[in-house]
Short mmCIF file of C-alpha atoms and ligand atoms in Angstrom, two decimals:
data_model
loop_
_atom_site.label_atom_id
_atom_site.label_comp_id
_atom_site.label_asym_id
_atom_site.label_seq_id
_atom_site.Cartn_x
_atom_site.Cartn_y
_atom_site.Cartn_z
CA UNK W 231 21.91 -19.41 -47.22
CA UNK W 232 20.24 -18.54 -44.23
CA UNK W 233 21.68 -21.27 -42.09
CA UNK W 234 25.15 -20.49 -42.95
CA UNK W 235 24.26 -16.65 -42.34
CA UNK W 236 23.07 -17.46 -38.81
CA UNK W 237 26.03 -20.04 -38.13
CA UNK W 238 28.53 -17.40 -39.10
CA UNK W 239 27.24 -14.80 -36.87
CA UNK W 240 27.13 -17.63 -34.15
CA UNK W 241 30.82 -18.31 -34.96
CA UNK W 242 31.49 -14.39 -34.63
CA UNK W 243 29.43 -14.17 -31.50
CA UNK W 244 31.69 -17.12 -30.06
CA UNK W 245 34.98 -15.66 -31.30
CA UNK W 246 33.41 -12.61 -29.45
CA UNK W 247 32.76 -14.36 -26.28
CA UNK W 248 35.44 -17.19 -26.02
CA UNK W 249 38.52 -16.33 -23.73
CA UNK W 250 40.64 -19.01 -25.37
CA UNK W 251 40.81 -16.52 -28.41
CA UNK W 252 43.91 -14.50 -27.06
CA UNK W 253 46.14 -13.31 -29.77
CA UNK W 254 45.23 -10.27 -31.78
CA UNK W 255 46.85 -10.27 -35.34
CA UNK W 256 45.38 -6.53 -36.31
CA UNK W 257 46.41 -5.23 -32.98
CA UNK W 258 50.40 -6.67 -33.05
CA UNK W 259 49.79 -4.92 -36.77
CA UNK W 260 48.94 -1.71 -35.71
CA UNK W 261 51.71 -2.25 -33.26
CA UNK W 262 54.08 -2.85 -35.92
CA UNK W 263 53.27 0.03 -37.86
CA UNK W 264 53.06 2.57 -35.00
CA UNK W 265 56.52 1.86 -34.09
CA UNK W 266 57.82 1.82 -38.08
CA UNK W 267 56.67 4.82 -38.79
CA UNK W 268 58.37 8.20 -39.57
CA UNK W 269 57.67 9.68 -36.63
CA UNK W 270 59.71 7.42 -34.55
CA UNK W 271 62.87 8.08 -36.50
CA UNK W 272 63.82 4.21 -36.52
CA UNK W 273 63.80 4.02 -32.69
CA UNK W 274 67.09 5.05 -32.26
CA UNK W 275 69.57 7.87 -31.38
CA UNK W 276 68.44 10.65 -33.41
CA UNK W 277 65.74 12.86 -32.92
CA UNK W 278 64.42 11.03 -29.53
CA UNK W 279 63.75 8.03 -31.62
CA UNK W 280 64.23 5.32 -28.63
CA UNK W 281 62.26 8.05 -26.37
CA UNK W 282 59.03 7.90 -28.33
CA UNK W 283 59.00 4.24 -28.97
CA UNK W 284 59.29 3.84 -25.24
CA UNK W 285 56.51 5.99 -24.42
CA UNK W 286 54.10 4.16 -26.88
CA UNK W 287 55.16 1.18 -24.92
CA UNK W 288 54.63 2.25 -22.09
CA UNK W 289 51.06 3.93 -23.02
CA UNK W 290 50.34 0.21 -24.38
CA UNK W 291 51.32 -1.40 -21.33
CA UNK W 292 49.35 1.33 -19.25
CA UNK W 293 45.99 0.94 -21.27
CA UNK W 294 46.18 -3.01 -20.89
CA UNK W 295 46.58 -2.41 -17.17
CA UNK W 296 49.80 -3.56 -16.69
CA UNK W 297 51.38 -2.77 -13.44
CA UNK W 298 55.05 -0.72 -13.58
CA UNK W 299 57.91 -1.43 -12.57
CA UNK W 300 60.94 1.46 -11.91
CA UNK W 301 59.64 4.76 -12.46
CA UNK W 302 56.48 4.69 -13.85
CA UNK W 303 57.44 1.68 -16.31
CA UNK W 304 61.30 3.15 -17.16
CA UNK W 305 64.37 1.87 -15.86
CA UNK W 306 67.09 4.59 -17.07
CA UNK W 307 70.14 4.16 -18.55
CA UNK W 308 72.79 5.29 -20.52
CA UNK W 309 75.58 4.74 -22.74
CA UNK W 310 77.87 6.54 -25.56
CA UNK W 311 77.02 6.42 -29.16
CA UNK W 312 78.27 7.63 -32.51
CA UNK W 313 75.23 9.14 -34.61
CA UNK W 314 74.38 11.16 -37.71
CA UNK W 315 71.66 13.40 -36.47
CA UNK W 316 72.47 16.00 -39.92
CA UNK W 317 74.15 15.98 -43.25
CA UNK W 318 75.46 12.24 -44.69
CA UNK W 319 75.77 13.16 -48.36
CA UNK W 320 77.88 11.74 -51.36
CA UNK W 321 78.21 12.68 -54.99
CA UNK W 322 80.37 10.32 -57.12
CA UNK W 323 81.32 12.96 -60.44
CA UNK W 324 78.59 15.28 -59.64
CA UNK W 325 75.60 12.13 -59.34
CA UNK W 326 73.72 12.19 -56.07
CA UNK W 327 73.67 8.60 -54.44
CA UNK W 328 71.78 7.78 -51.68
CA UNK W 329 72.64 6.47 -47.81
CA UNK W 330 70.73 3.77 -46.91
CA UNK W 331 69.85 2.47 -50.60
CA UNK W 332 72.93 2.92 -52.48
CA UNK W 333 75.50 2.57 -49.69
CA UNK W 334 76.23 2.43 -46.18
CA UNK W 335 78.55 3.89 -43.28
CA UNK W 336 81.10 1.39 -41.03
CA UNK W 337 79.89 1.73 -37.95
CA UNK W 338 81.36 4.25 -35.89
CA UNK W 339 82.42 6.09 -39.22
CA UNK W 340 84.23 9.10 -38.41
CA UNK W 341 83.34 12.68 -40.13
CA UNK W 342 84.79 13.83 -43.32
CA UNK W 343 84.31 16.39 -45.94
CA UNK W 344 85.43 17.36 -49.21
CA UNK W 345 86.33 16.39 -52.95
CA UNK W 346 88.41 13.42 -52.77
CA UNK W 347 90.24 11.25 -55.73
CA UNK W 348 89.50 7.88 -56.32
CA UNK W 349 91.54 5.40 -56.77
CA UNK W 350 90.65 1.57 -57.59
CA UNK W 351 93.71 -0.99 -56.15
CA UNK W 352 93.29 -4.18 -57.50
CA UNK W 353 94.81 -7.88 -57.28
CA UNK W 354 97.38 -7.39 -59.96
CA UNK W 355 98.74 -4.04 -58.57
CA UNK W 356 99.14 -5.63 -55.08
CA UNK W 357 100.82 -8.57 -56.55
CA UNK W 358 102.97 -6.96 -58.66
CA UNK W 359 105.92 -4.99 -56.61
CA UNK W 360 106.37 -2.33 -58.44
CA UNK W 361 103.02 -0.98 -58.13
CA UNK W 362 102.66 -1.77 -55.15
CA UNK W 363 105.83 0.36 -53.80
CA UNK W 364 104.71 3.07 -56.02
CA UNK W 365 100.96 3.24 -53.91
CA UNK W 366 102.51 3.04 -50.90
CA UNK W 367 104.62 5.93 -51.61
CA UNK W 368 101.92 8.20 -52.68
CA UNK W 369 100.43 10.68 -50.75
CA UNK W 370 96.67 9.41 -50.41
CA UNK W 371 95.54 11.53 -47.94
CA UNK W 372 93.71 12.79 -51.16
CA UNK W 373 92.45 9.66 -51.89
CA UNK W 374 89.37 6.94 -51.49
CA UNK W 375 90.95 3.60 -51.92
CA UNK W 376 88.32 1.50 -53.89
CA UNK W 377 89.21 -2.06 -52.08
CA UNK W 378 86.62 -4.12 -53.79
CA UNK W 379 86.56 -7.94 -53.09
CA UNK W 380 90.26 -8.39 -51.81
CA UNK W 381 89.51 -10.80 -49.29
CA UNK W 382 87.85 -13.11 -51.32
CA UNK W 383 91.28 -13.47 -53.78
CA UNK W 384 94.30 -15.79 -53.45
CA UNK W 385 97.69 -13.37 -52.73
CA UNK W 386 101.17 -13.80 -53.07
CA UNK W 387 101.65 -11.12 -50.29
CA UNK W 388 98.39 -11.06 -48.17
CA UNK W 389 100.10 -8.84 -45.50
CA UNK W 390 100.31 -6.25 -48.64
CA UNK W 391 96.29 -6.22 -48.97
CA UNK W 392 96.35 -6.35 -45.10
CA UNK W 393 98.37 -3.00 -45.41
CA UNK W 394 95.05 -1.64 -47.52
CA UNK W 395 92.04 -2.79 -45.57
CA UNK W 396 93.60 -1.71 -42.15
CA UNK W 397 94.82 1.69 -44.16
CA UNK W 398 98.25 1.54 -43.42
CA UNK W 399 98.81 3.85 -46.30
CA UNK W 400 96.87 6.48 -44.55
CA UNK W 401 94.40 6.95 -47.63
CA UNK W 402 90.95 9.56 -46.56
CA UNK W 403 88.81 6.41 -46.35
CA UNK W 404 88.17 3.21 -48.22
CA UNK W 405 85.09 1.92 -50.57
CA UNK W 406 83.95 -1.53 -51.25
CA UNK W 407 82.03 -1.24 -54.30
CA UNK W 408 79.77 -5.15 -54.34
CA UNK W 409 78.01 -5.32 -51.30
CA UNK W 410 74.79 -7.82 -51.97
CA UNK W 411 73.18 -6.20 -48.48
CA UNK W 412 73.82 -2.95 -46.81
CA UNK W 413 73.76 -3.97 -43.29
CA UNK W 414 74.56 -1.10 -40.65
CA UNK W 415 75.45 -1.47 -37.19
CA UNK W 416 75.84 1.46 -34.62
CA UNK W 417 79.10 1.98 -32.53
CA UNK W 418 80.12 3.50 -29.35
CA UNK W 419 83.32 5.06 -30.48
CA UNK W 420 85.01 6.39 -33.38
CA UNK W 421 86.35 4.23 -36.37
CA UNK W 422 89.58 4.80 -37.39
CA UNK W 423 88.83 5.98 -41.14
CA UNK W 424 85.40 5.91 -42.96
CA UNK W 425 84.73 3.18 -45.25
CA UNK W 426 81.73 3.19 -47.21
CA UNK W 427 79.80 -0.12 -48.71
CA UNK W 428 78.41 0.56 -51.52
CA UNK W 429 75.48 -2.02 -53.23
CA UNK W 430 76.74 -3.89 -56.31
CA UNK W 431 76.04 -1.99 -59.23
CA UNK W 432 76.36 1.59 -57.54
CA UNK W 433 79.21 2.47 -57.70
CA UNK W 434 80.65 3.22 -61.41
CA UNK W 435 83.40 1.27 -63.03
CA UNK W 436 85.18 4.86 -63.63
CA UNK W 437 84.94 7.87 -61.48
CA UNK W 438 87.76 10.22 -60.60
CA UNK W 439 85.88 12.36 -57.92
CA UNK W 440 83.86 11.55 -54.52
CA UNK W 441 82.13 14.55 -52.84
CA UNK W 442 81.44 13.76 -49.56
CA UNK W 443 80.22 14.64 -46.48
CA UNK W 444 79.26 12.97 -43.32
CA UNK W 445 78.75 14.30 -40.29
CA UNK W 446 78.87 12.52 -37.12
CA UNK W 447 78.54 13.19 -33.64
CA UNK W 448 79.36 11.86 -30.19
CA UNK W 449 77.27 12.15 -27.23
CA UNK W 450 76.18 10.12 -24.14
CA UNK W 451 72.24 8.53 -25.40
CA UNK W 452 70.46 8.63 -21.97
CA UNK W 453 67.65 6.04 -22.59
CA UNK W 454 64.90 3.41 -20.71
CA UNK W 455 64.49 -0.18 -20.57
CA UNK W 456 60.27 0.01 -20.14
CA UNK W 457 59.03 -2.81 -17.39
CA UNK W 458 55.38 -3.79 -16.23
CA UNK W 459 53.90 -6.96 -14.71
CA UNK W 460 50.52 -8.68 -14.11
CA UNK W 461 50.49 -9.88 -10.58
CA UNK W 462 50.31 -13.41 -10.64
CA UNK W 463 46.81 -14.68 -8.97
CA UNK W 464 48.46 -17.95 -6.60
CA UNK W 465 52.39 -17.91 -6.42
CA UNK W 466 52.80 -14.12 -7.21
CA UNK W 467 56.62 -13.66 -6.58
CA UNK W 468 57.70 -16.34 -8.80
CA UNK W 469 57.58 -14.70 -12.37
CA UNK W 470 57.46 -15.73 -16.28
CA UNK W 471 59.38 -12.92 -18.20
CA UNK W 472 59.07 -12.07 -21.66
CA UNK W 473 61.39 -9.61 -23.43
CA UNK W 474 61.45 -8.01 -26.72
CA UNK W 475 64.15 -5.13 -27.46
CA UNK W 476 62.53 -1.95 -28.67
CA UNK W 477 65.53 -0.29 -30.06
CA UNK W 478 66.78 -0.44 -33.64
CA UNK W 479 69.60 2.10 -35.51
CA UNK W 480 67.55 5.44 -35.90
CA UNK W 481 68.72 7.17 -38.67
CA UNK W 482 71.68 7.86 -41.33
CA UNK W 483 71.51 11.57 -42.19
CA UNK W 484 68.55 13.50 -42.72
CA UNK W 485 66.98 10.71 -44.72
CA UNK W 486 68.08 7.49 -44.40
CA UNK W 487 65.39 5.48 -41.96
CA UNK W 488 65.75 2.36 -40.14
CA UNK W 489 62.70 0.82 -39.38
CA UNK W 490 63.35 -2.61 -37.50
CA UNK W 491 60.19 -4.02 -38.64
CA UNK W 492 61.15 -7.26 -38.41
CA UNK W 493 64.10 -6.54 -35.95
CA UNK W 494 62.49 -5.94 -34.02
CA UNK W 495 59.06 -4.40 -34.04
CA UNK W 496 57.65 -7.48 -34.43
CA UNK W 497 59.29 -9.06 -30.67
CA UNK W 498 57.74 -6.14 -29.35
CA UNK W 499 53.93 -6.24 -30.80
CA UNK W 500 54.52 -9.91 -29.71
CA UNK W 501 55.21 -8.82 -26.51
CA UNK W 502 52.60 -6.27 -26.02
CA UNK W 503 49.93 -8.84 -27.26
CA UNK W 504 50.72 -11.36 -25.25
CA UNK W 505 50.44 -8.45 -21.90
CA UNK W 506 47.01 -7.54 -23.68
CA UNK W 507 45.83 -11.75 -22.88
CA UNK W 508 47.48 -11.86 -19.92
CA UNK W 509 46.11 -8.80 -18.61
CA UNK W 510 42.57 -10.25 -19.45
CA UNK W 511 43.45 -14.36 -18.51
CA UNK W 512 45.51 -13.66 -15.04
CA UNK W 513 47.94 -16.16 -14.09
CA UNK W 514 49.05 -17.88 -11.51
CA UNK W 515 52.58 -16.48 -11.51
CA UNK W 516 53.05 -12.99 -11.77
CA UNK W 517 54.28 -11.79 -15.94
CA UNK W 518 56.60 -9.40 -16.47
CA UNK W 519 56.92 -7.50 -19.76
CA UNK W 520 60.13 -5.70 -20.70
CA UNK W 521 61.04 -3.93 -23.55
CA UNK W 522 64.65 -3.89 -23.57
CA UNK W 523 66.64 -0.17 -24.87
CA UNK W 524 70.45 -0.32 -26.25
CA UNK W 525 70.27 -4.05 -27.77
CA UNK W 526 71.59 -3.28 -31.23
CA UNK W 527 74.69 -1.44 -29.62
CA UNK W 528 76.00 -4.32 -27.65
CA UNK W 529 72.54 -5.84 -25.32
CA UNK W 530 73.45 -2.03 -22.97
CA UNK W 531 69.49 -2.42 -21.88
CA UNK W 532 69.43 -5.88 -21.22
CA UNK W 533 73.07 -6.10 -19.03
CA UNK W 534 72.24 -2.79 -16.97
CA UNK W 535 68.91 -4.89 -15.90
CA UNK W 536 70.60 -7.93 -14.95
CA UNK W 537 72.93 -5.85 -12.95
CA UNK W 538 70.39 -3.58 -11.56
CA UNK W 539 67.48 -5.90 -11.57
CA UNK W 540 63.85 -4.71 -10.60
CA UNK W 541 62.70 -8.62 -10.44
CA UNK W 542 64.99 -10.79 -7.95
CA UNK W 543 66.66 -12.91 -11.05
CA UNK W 544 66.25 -15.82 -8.95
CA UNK W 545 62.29 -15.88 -8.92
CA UNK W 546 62.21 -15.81 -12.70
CA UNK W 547 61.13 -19.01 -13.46
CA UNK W 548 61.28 -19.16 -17.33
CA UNK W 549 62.17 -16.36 -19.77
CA UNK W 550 61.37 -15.66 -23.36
CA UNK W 551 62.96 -12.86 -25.57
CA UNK W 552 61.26 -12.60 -28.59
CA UNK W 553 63.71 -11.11 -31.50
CA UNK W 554 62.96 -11.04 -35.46
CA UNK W 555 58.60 -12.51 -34.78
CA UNK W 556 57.74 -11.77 -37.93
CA UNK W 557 57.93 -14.88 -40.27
CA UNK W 558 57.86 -18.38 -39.14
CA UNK W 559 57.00 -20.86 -42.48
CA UNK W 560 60.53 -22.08 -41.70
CA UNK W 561 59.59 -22.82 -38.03
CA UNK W 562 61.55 -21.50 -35.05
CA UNK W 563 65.02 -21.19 -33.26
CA UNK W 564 65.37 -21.52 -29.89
CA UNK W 565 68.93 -20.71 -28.81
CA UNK W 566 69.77 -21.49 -25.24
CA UNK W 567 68.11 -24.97 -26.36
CA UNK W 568 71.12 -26.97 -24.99
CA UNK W 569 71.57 -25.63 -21.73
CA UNK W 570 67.98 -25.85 -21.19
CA UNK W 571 67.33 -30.08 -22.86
CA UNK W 572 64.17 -30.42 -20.57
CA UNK W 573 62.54 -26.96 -21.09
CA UNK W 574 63.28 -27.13 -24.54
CA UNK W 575 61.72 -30.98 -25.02
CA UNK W 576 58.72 -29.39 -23.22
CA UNK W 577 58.47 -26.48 -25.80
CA UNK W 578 58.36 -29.09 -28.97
CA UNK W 579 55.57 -30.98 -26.81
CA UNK W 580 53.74 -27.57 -26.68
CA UNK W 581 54.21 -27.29 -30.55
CA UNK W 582 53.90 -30.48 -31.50
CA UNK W 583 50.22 -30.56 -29.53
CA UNK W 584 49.12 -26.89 -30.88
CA UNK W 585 50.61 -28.23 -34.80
CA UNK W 586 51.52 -24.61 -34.56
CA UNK W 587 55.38 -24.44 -36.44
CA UNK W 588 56.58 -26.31 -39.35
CA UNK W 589 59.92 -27.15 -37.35
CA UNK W 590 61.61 -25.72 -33.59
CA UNK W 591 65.47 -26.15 -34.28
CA UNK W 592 67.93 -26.19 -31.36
CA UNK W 593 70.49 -23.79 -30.96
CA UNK W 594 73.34 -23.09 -28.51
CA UNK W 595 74.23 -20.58 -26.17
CA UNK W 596 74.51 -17.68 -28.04
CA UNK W 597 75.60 -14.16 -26.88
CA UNK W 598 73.28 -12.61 -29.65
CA UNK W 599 70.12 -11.40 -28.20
CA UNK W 600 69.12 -10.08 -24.39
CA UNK W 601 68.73 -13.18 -23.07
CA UNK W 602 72.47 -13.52 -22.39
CA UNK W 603 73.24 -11.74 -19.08
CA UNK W 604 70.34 -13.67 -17.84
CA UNK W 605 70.99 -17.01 -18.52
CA UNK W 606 74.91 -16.09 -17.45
CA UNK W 607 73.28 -14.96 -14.17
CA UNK W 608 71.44 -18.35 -14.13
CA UNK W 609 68.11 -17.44 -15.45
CA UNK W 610 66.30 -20.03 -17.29
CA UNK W 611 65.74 -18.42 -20.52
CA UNK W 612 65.20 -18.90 -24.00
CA UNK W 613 65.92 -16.99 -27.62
CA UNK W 614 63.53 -17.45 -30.12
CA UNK W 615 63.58 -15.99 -33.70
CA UNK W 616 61.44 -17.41 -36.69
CA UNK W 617 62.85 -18.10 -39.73
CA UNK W 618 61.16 -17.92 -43.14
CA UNK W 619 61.38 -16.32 -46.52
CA UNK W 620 62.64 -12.87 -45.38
CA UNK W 621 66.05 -11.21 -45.99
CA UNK W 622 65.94 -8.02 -44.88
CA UNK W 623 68.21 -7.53 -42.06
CA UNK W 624 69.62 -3.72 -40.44
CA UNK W 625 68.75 -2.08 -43.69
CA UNK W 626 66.52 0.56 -45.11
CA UNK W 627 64.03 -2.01 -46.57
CA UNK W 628 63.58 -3.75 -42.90
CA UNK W 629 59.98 -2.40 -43.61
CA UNK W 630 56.54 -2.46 -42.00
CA UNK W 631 55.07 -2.83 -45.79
CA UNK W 632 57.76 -5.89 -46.09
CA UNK W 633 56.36 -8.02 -43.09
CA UNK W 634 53.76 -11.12 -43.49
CA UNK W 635 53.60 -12.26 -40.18
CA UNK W 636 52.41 -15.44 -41.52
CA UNK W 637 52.86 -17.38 -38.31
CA UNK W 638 52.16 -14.57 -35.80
CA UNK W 639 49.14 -16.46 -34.33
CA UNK W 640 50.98 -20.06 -34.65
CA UNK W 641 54.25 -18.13 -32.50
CA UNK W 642 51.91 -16.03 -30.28
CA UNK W 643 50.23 -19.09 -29.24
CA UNK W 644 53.14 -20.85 -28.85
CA UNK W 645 54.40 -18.29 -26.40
CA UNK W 646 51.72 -19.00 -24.73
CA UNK W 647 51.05 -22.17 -23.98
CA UNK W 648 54.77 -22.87 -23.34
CA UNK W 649 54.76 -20.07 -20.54
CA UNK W 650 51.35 -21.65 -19.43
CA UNK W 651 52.89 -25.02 -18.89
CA UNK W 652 56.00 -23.76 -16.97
CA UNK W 653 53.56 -22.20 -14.39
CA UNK W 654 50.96 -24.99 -14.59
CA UNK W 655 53.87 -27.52 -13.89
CA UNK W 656 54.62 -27.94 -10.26
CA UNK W 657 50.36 -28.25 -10.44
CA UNK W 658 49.39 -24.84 -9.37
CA UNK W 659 46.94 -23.97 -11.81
CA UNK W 660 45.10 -27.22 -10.61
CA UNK W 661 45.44 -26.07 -7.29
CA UNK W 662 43.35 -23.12 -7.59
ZN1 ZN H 250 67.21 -7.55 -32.85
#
């Protein structure tokens, strides 16, 4: 007893001591659930959510001793957006249902308010003629189409159900009544019409009144991409980048949450961990850390850097974004993997000698994270997601409670010896 006493205080005195121990699970945790919480409003456009996330970044960057780029670690920017800062409420014959759990907003969904009829077109009345000319010649500016599942039928007339999902017959909005997922997206401009998705099972087989009202606003979102470096100790102005976008959808109405735990708290706690070892191991080449704003509206952040860079593109020597960290049993993704063979042979040798990831799949270019503008401006640069058990994706349950982060150290150190090879190849680690 004894003996294993003293040789597991030995092992805690050598976790203690030893450098080589970089990442920090409970710290990219706390991370995590900082930037979940309530009181950043889903990091988006509503009540300064994207503002507060960036200062915690920032502070994090600061207290690791990060050096900042732009002004004082922001690069501003800014870009329309559609939001729904107050009331999104609906009552379907007088029963409360909720945004966010029972049903979601298109993107961009315009306001409305009132008492509106329902009124459920199906297969056979688009089929059949006679019906169909009778809907079409109704008034149903009264009216919520229910549109549920058209697409997935056989027509004789698809151009008539083409006629009802583009609302051609000028109904208030439309409803799709199965959704497995409600998945939200923000928008920069107006839809056309609402349409609301609600979750299978949530919508009632009859009801003849919706009460509803949603109300959305316009404005220009002035915001920050958030930027610090460790200046590297032998070739300092060639640079390793990693990138994580900070952003996620804010909020639906006065309760609805977003909390991008997996998408993507978890690229940024990556992120922030990784500044935490560097800051304490310093490398050859300088590290840059940014924490992209305006991803989940169209990669805004990400584009307004590459045009307006604050690190000459052409010194960045490798970079990593790190979007949806959080699982990993499946193994990784690396898009970009084809237009980078070498660099991407390089990061299986990195795995394959850590035995960190189950599997590291290749993917193509892909304009679906903020590595794009870079490696369109010629940057070499890498996605990487993990995959695993985990289906929670631009919805209310995206939670911080959800997450496992079962592979965080395995992907962390992955991160890192992958960025420690790129500047240890031309030999000038060796050379210090
Ligand atoms: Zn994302």
């Amino acid at each position: 007893m004894k003996r294993l006493h003293l040789s597991l205080l030995s092992f805690v005195i050598w976790q203690i001591l030893n450098p080589v121990f970089s990442q920090d699970v409970s710290y990219a945790r706390a991370c995590i659930k900082t930037l979940c919480s309530d009181e950043f409003y889903g990091r988006g456009y509503v009540q300064n959510g994207d503002k507060i996330a960036a200062n915690f970044i920032r502070q994090e960057l600061s207290k690791h001793k990060v050096l900042p780029l732009g002004e004082k670690y922001f690069q501003n920017l800014g870009f329309p957006v559609i939001y729904y800062p107050n009331e999104v409420n609906i009552k379907l014959d007088d029963k409360q249902v909720f945004a966010g759990n029972d049903y979601i907003l298109n993107p961009g969904c315009p306001s409305v308010k009132g008492s509106y009829k329902i009124l459920v077109v199906d297969s056979a009345m688009i089929d059949n003629s006679n019906e169909f000319n009778k809907i079409i010649k109704l008034n149903l500016k009264s009216y919520f189409l229910v549109v549920d599942d058209l697409k997935g039928r056989a027509f004789k007339h698809p151009e008539r159900v083409d006629k009802i999902l583009k609302n051609s017959v000028n109904a208030k909005g439309l409803i799709y009544k199965n959704n497995s997922s409600l998945v939200w997206s923000p928008a920069m401009e107006f839809a056309s019409f609402p349409i609301i998705y609600f979750k299978a099972g949530v919508f009632p087989n009859l009801v003849l009144k919706m009460e509803i009202k949603i109300d959305a606003a316009h404005k220009v979102h002035g915001t920050q991409n958030v930027i610090g470096y460790i200046k590297g100790n032998v070739q300092p102005d060639s640079f390793i980048v990693f990138t994580a976008h900070y952003d996620h959808l804010g909020k639906m109405g006065n309760d609805a949450i977003f909390p991008g735990a997996n998408d993507n708290a978890s690229g940024v706690a990556m992120m922030l961990d990784l500044a935490k070892h560097y800051a304490k191991n310093p490398p050859p080449y300088s590290v840059a850390f940014i924490a992209f704003a305006g991803e989940e509206i169209g990669l805004v952040g990400s584009y307004f850097f590459v045009e307006n860079p604050l690190i000459p593109l052409q010194k960045i020597s490798l970079l990593l974004n790190m979007d949806l960290m959080s699982t990993g049993d499946e193994g990784l993704t690396a898009v970009n993997a084809t237009e980078f063979p070498h660099l991407f042979e390089q990061l299986k040798l990195c795995n394959i000698a850590g035995q960190y990831l189950p599997d590291i799949a290749p993917r193509g270019k892909s304009p679906n994270s903020d590595h794009h503008y870079f490696t369109e401006a010629g940057v070499p640069s890498f996605f990487f997601y993990l995959r695993g058990n985990y289906h929670h994706y631009h919805d209310v349950d995206d939670t911080y409670e959800a997450l496992t982060l079962s592979k965080y150290k395995e992907a962390f150190l992955l991160m890192r010896d992958f960025a420690d090879w790129r500047m240890n190849q031309d030999g000038v680690l060796n050379k210090k």
